[in-house]
N, C-alpha and C. Protein backbone atom coordinates (compact mmCIF):
# COMPACT_ATOMS: atom_id res chain seq x y z
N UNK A 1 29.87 -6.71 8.32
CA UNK A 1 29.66 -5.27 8.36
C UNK A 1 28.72 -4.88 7.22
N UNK A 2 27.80 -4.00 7.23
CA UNK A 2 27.12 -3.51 6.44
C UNK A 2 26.53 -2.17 6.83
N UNK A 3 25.86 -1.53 6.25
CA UNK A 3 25.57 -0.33 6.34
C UNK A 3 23.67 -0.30 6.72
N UNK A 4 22.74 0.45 6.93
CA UNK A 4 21.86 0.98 7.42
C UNK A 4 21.87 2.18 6.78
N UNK A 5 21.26 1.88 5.67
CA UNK A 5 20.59 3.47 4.89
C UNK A 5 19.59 4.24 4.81
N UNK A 6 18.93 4.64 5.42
CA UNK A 6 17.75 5.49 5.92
C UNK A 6 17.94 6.32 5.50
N UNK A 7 16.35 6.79 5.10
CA UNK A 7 15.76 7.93 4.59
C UNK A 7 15.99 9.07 5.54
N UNK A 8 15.72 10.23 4.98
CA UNK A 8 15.73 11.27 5.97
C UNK A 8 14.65 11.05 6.92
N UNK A 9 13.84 11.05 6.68
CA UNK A 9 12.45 10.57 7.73
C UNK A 9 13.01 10.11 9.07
N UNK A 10 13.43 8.34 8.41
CA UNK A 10 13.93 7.51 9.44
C UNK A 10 15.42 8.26 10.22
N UNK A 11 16.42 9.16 9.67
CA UNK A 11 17.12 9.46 10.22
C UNK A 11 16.57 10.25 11.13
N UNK A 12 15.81 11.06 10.79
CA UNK A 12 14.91 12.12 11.88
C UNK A 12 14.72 11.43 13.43
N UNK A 13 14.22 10.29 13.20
CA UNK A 13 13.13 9.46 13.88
C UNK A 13 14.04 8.54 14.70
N UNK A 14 15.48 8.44 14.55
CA UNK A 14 16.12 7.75 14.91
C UNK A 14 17.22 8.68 15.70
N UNK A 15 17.44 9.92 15.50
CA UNK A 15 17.57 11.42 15.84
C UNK A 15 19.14 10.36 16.08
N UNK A 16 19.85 10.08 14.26
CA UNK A 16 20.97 9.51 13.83
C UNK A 16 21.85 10.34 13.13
N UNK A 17 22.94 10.20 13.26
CA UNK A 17 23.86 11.16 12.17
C UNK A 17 24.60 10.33 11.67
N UNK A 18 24.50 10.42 10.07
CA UNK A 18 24.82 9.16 9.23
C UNK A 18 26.53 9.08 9.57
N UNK A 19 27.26 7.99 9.23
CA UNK A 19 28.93 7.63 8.93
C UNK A 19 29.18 8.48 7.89
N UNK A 20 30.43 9.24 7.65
CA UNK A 20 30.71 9.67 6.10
C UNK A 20 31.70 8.83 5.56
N UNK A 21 31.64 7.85 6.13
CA UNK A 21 32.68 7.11 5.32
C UNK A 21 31.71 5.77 5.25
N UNK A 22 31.49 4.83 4.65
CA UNK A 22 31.34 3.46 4.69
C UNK A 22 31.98 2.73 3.57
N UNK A 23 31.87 0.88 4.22
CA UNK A 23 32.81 0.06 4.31
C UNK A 23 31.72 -0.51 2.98
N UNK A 24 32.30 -1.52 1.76
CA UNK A 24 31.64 -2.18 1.40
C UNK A 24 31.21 -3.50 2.24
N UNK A 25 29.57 -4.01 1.86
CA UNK A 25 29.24 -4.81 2.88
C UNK A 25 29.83 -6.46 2.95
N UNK A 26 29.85 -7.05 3.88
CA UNK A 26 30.28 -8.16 4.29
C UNK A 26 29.31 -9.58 4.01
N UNK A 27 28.00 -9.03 3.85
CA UNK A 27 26.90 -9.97 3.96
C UNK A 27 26.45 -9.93 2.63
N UNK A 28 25.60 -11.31 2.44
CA UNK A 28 25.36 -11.75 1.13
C UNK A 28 24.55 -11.07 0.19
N UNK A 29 23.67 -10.08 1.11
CA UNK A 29 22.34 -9.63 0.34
C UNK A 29 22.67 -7.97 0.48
N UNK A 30 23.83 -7.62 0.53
CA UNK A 30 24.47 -6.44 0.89
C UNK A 30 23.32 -5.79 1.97
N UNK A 31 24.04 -3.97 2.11
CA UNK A 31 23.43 -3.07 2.82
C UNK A 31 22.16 -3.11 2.67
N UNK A 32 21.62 -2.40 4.02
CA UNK A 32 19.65 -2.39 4.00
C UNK A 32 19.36 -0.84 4.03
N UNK A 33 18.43 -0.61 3.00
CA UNK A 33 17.78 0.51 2.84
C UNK A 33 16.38 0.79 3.61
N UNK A 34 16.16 1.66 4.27
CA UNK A 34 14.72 1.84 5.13
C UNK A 34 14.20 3.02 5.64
N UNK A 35 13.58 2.81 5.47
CA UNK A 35 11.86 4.13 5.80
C UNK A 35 11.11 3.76 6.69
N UNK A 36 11.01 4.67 7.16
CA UNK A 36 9.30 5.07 8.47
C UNK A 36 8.31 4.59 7.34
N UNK A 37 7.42 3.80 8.01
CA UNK A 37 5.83 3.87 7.11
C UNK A 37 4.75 4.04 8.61
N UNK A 38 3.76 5.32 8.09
CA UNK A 38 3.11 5.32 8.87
C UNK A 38 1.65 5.49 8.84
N UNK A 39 1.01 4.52 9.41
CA UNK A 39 -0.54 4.38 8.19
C UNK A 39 -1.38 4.65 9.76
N UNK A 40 -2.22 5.81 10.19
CA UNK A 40 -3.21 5.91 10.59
C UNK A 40 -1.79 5.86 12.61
N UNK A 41 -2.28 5.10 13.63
CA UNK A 41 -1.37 4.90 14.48
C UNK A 41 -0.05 4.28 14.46
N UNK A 42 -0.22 3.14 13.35
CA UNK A 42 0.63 2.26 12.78
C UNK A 42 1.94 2.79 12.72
N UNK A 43 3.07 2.37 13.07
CA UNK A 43 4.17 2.69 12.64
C UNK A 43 5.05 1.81 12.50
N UNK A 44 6.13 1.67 11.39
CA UNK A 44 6.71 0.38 11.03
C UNK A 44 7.66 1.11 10.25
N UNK A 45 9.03 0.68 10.40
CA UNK A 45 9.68 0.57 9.28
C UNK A 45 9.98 -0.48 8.27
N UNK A 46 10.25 -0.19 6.48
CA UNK A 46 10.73 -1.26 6.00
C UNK A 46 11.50 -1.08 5.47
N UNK A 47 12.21 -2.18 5.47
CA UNK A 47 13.93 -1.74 4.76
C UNK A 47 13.65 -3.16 3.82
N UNK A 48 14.63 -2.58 3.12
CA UNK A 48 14.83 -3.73 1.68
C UNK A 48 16.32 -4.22 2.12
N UNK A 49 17.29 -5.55 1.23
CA UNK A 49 18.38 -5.59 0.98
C UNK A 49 18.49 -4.90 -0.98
N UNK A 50 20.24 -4.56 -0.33
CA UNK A 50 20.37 -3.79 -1.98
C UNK A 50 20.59 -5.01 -2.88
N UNK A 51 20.78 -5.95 -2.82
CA UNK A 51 21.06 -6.84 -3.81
C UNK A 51 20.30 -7.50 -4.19
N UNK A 52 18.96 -8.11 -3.04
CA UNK A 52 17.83 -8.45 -3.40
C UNK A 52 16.33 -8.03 -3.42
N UNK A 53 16.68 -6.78 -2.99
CA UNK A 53 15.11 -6.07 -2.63
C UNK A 53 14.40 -6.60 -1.52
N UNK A 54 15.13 -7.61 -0.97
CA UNK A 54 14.05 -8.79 -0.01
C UNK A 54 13.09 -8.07 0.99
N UNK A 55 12.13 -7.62 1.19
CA UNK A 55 11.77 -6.37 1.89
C UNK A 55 11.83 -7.00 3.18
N UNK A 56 11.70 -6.58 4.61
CA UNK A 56 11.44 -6.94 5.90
C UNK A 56 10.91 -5.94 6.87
N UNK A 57 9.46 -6.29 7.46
CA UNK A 57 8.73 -5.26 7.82
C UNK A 57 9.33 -5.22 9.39
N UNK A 58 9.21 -4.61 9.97
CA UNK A 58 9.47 -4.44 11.55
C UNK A 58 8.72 -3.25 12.48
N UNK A 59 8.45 -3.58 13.92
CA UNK A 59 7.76 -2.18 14.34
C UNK A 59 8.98 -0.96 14.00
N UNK A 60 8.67 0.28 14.26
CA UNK A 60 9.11 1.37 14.27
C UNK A 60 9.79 1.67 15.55
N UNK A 61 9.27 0.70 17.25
CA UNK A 61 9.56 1.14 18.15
C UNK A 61 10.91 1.38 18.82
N UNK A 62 11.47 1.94 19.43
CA UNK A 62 12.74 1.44 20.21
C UNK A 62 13.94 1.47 19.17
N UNK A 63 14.56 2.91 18.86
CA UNK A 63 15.05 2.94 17.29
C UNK A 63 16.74 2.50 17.28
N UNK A 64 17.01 2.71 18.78
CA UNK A 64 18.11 1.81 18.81
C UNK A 64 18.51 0.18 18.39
N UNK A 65 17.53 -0.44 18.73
CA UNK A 65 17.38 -1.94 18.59
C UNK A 65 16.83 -2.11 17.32
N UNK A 66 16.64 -0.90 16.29
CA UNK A 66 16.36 -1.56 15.14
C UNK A 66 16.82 -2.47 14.18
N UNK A 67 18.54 -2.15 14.26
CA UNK A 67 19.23 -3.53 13.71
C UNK A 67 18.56 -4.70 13.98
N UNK A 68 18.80 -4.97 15.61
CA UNK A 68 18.77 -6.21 16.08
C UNK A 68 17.14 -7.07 15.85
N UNK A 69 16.20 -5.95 15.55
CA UNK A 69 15.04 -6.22 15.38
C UNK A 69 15.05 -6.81 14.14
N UNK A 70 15.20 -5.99 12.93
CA UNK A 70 15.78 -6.28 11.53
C UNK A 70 16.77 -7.68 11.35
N UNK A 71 17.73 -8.23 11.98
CA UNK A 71 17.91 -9.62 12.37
C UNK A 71 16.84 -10.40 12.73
N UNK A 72 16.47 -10.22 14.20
CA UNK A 72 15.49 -11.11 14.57
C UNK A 72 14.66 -11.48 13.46
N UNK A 73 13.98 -10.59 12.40
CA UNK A 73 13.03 -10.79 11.44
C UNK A 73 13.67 -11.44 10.25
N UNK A 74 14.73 -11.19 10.06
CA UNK A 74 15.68 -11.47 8.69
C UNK A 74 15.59 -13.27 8.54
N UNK A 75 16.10 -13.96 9.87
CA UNK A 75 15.77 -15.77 10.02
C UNK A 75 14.60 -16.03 9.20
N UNK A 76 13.73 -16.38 10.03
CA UNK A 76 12.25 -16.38 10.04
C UNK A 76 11.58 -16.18 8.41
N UNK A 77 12.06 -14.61 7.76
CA UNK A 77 11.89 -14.76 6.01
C UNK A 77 12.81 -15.41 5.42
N UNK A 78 13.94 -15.16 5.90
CA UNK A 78 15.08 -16.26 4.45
C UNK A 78 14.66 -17.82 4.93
N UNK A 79 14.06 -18.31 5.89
CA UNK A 79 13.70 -19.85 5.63
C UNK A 79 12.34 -19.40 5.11
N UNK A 80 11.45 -19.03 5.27
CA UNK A 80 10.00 -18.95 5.00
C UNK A 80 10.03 -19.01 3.29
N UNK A 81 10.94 -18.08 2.45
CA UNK A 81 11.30 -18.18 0.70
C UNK A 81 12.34 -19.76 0.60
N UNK A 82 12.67 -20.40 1.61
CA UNK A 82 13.54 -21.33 1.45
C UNK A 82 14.97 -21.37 1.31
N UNK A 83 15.79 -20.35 1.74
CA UNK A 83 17.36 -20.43 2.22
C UNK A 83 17.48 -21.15 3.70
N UNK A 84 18.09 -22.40 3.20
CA UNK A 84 18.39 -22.97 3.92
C UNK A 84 19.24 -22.30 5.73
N UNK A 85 18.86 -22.89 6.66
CA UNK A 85 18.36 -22.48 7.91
C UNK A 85 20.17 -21.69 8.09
N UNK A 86 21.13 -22.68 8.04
CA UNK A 86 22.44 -22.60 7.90
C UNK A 86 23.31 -20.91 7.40
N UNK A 87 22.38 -20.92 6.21
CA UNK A 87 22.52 -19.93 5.53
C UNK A 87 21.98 -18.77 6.03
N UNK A 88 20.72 -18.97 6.44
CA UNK A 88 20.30 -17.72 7.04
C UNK A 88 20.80 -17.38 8.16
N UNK A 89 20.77 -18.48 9.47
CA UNK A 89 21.75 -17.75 10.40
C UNK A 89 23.30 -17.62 10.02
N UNK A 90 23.50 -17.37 8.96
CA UNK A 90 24.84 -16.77 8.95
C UNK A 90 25.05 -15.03 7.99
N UNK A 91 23.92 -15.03 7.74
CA UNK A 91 23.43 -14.12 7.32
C UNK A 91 23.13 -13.29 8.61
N UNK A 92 22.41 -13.50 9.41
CA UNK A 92 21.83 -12.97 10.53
C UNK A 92 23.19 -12.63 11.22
N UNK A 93 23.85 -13.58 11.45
CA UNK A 93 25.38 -13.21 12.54
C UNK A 93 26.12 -12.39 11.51
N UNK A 94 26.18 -12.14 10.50
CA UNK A 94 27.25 -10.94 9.53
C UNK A 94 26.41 -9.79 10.09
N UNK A 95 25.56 -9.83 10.74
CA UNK A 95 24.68 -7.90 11.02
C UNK A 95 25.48 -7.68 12.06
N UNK A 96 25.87 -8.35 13.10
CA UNK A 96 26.20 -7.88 14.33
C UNK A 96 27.14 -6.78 14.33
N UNK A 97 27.50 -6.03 12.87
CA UNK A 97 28.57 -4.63 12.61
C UNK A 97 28.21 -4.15 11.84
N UNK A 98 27.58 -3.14 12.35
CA UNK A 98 26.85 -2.13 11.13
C UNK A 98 27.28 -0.27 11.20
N UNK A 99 26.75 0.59 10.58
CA UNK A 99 26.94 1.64 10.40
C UNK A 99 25.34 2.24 9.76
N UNK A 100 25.16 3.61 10.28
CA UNK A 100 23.98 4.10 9.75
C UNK A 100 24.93 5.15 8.57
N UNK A 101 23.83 5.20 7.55
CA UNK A 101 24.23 5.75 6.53
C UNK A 101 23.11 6.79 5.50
N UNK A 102 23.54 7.58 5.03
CA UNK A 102 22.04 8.56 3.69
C UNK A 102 21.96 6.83 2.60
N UNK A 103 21.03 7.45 2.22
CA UNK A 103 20.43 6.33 0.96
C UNK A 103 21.49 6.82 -0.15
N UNK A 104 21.74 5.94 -1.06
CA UNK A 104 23.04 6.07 -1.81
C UNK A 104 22.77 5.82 -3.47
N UNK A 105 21.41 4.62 -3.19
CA UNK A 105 21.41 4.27 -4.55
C UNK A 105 19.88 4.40 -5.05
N UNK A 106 19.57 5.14 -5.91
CA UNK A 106 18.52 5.30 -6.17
C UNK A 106 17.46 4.76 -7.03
N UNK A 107 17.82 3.29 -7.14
CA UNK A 107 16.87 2.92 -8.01
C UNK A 107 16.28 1.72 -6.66
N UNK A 108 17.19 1.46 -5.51
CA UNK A 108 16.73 0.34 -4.39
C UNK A 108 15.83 1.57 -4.04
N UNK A 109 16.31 2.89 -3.24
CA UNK A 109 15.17 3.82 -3.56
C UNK A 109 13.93 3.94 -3.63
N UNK A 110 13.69 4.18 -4.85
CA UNK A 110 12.85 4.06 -5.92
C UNK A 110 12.02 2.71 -5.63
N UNK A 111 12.32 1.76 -5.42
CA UNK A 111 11.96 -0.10 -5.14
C UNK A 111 11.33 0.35 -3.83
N UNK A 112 12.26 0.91 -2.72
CA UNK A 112 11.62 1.17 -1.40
C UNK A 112 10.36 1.79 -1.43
N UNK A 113 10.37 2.67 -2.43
CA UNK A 113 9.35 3.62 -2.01
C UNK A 113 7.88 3.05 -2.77
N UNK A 114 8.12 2.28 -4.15
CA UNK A 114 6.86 1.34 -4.40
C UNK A 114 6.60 0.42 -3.52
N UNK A 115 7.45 -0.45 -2.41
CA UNK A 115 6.69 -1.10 -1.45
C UNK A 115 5.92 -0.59 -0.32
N UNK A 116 6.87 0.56 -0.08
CA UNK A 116 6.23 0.98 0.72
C UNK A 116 4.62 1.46 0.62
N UNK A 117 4.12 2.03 -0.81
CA UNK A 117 3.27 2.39 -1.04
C UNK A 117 2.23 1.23 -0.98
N UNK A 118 2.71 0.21 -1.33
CA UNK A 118 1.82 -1.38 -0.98
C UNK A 118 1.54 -1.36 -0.17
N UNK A 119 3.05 -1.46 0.86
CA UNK A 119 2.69 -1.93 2.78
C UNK A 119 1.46 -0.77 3.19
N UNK A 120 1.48 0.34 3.00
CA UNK A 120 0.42 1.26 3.23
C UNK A 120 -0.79 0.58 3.05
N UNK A 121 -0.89 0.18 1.79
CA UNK A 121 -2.57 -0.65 1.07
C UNK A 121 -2.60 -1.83 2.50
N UNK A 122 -1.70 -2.63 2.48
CA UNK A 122 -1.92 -4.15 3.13
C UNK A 122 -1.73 -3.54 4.27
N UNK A 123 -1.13 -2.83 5.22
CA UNK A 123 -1.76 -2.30 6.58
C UNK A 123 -3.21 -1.89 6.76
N UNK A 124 -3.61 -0.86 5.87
CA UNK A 124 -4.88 -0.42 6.00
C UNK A 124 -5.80 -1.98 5.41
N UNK A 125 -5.56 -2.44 4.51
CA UNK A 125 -6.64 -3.96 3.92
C UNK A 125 -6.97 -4.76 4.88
N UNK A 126 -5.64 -5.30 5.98
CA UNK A 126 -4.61 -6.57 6.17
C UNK A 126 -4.25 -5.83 7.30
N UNK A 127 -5.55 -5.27 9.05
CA UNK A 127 -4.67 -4.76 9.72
C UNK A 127 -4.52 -5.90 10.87
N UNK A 128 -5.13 -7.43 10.59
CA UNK A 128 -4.69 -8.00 11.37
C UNK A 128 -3.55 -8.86 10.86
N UNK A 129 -2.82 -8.86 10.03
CA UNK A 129 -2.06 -9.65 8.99
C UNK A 129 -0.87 -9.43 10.10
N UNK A 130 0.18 -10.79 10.11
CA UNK A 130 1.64 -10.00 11.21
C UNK A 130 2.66 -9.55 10.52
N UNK A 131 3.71 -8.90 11.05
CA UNK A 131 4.43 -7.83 10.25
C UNK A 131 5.58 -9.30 8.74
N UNK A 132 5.59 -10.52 9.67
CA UNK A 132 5.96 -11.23 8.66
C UNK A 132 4.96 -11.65 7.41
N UNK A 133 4.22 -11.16 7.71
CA UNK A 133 2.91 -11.75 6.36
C UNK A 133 3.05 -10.76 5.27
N UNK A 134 3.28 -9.77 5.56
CA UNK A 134 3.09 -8.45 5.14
C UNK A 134 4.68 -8.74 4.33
N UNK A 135 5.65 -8.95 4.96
CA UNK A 135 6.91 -8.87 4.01
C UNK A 135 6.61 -10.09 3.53
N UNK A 136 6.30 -11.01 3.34
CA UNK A 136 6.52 -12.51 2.61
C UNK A 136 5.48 -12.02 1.08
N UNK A 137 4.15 -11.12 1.57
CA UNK A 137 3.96 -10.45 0.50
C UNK A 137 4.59 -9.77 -0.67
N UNK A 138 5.03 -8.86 0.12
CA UNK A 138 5.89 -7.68 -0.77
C UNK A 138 7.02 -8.38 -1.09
N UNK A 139 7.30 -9.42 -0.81
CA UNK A 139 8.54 -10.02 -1.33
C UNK A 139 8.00 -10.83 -2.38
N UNK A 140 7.03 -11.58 -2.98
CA UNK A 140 6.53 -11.76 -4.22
C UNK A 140 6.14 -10.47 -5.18
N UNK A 141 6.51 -9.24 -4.87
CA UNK A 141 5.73 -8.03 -6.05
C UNK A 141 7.36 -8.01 -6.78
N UNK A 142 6.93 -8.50 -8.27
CA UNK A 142 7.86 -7.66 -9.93
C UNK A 142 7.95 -6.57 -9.32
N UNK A 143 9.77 -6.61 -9.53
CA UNK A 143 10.25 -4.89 -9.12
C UNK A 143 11.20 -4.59 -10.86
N UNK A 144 11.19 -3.29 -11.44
CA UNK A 144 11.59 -3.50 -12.63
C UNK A 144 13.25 -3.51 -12.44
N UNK A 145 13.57 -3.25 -10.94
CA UNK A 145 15.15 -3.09 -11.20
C UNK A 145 15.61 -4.03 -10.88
N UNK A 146 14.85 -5.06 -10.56
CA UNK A 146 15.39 -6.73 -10.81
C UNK A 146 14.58 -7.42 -12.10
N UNK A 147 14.60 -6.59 -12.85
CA UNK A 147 14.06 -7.30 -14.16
C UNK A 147 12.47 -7.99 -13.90
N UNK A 148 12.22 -7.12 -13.22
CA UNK A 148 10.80 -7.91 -13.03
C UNK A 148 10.28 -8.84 -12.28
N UNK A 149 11.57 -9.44 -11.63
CA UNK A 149 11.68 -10.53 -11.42
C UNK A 149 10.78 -10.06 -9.42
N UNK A 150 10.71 -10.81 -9.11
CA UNK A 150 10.65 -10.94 -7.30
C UNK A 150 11.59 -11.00 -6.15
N UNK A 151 11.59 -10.42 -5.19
CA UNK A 151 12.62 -10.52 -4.49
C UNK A 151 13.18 -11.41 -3.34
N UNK A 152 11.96 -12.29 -3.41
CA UNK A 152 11.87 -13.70 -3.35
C UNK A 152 12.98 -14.49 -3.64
N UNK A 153 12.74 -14.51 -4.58
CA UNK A 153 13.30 -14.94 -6.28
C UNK A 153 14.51 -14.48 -6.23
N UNK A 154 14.98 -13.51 -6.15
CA UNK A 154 16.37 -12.66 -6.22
C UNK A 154 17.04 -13.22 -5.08
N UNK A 155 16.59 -13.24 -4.03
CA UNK A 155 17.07 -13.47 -2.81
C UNK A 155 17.58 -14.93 -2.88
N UNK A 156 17.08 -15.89 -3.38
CA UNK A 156 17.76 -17.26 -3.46
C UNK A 156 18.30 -17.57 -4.48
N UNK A 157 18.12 -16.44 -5.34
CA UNK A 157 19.17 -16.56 -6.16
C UNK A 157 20.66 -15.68 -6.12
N UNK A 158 20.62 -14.97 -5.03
CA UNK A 158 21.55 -14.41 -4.47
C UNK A 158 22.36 -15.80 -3.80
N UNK A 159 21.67 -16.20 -3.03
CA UNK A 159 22.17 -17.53 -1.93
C UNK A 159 23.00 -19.19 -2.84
N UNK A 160 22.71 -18.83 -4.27
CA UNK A 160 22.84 -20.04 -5.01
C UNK A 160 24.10 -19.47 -5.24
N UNK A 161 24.26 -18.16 -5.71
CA UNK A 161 25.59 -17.89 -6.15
C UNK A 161 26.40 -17.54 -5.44
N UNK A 162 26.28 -17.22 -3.72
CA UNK A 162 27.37 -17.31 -3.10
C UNK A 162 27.63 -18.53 -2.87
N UNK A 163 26.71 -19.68 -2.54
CA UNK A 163 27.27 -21.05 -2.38
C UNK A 163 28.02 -21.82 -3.71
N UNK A 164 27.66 -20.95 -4.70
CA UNK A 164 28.77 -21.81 -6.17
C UNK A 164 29.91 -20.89 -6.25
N UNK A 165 29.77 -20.00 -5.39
CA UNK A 165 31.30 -18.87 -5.45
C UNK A 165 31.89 -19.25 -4.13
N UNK A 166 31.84 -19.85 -3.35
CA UNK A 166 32.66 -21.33 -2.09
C UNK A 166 32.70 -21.92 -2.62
N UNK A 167 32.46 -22.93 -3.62
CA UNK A 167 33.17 -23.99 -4.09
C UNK A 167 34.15 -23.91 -4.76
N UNK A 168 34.88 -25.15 -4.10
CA UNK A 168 34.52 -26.35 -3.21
C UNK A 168 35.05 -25.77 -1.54
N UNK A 169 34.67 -25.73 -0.63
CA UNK A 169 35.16 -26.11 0.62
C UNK A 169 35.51 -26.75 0.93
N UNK A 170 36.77 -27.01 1.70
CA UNK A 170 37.55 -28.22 2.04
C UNK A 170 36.86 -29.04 3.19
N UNK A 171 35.69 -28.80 3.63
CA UNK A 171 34.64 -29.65 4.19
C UNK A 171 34.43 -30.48 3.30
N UNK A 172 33.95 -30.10 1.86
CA UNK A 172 33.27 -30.24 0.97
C UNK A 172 34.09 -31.08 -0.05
N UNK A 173 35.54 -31.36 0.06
CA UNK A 173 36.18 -31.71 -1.12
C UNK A 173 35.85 -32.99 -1.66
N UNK A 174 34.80 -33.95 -0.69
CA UNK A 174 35.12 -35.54 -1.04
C UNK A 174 33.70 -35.83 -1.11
N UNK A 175 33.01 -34.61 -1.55
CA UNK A 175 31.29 -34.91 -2.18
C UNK A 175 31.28 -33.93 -3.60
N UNK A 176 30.08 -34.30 -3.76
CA UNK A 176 29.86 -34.16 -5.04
C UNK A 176 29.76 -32.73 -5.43
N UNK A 177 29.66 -32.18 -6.53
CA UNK A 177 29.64 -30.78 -6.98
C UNK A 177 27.96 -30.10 -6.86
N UNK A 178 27.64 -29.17 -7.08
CA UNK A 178 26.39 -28.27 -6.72
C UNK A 178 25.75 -29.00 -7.83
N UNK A 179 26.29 -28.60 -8.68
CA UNK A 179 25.15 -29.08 -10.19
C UNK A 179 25.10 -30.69 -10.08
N UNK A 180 25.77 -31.57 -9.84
CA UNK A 180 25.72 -33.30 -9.70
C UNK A 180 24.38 -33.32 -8.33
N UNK A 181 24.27 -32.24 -7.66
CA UNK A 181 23.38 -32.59 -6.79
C UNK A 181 21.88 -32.33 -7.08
N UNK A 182 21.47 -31.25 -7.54
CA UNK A 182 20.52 -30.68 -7.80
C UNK A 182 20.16 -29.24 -7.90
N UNK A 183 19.31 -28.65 -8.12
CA UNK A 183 19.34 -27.47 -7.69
C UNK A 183 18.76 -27.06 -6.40
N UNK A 184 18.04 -28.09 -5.61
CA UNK A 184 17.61 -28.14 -4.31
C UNK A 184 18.85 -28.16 -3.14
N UNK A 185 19.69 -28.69 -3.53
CA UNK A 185 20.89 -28.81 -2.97
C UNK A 185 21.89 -27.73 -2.72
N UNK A 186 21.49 -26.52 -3.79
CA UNK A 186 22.29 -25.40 -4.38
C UNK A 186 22.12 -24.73 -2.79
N UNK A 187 21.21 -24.83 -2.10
CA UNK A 187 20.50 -23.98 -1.62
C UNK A 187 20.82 -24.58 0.08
């Protein structure tokens, strides 16, 4: 379970009336925050995760299926930064329960709204680029509310620490520990 936090824009556009209640999220990279971006005919939304900023571009069309679109795309980047395949489709199957919701936290916010101002540049630069090129981008830009860091970067390091917060799994009891393996292994 997780939430769907849209801007007023996107709530407009999705002609949604947010939950007043929500659940904390179930999935690793928590709730997704997202906006309409609309450059010239272009229309796209991008939503971030709150825990990692990981951005993920998608069309705008068909506003019901935007979850499921937002999945479909979600695979495809968490192997492309390198979370293992495993990991990502299980990431992908925690969406299948969601809730639309107002934006809550304002500094992911704030993060949304500097990518978005990018994705604008790299649509208009980059209008044959595909909507995954465009997030594998913006997912290398220093955001300051991850310390600078990338959301890239954040994102597998999100994935390292839920797999050292399962250990050990009783799959797992009669191999070796995360750190005896590597940090390639973490992952």
């Amino acid at each position: 379970m997780f939430v769907l936090r849209c801007t007023q824009k996107l709530l407009d556009r999705l002609n949604a009336t947010p939950d007043s209640e929500s659940v904390p999220p179930d999935t690793v990279l928590g709730d997704w925050y997202a906006n309409l971006i609309r450059v010239g005919r272009t229309q796209v939304v991008l939503a971030v995760r709150e825990r990692s900023l990981l951005p993920v571009v998608v069309p705008a069309r068909d506003g019901h299926a935007l979850v499921q679109r937002l999945s479909d795309a979600l695979g495809p980047m968490l192997t492309a930064i390198g979370v293992p395949t495993a990991d990502a489709d299980a990431e992908c199957r925690a969406m299948q329960h969601w809730a639309v919701g107002k934006t809550a936290n304002r500094r992911v916010l704030r993060s949304l709204n500097d990518l978005a101002i990018q994705l604008q540049v790299g649509l208009l630069d980059y209008p044959d680029r595909t909507l995954l090129a465009h997030s594998l981008w913006l997912a290398q830009t220093p955001l300051k509310v991850i310390d600078y860091g990338a959301p890239d970067q954040a994102t597998l390091a999100a994935f390292v620490a839920h797999r050292a917060l399962r250990w050990p799994r009783t799959d797992e009891l009669h191999s070796a520990p995360p750190a005896a393996l590597g940090p390639a292994s973490w992952l």
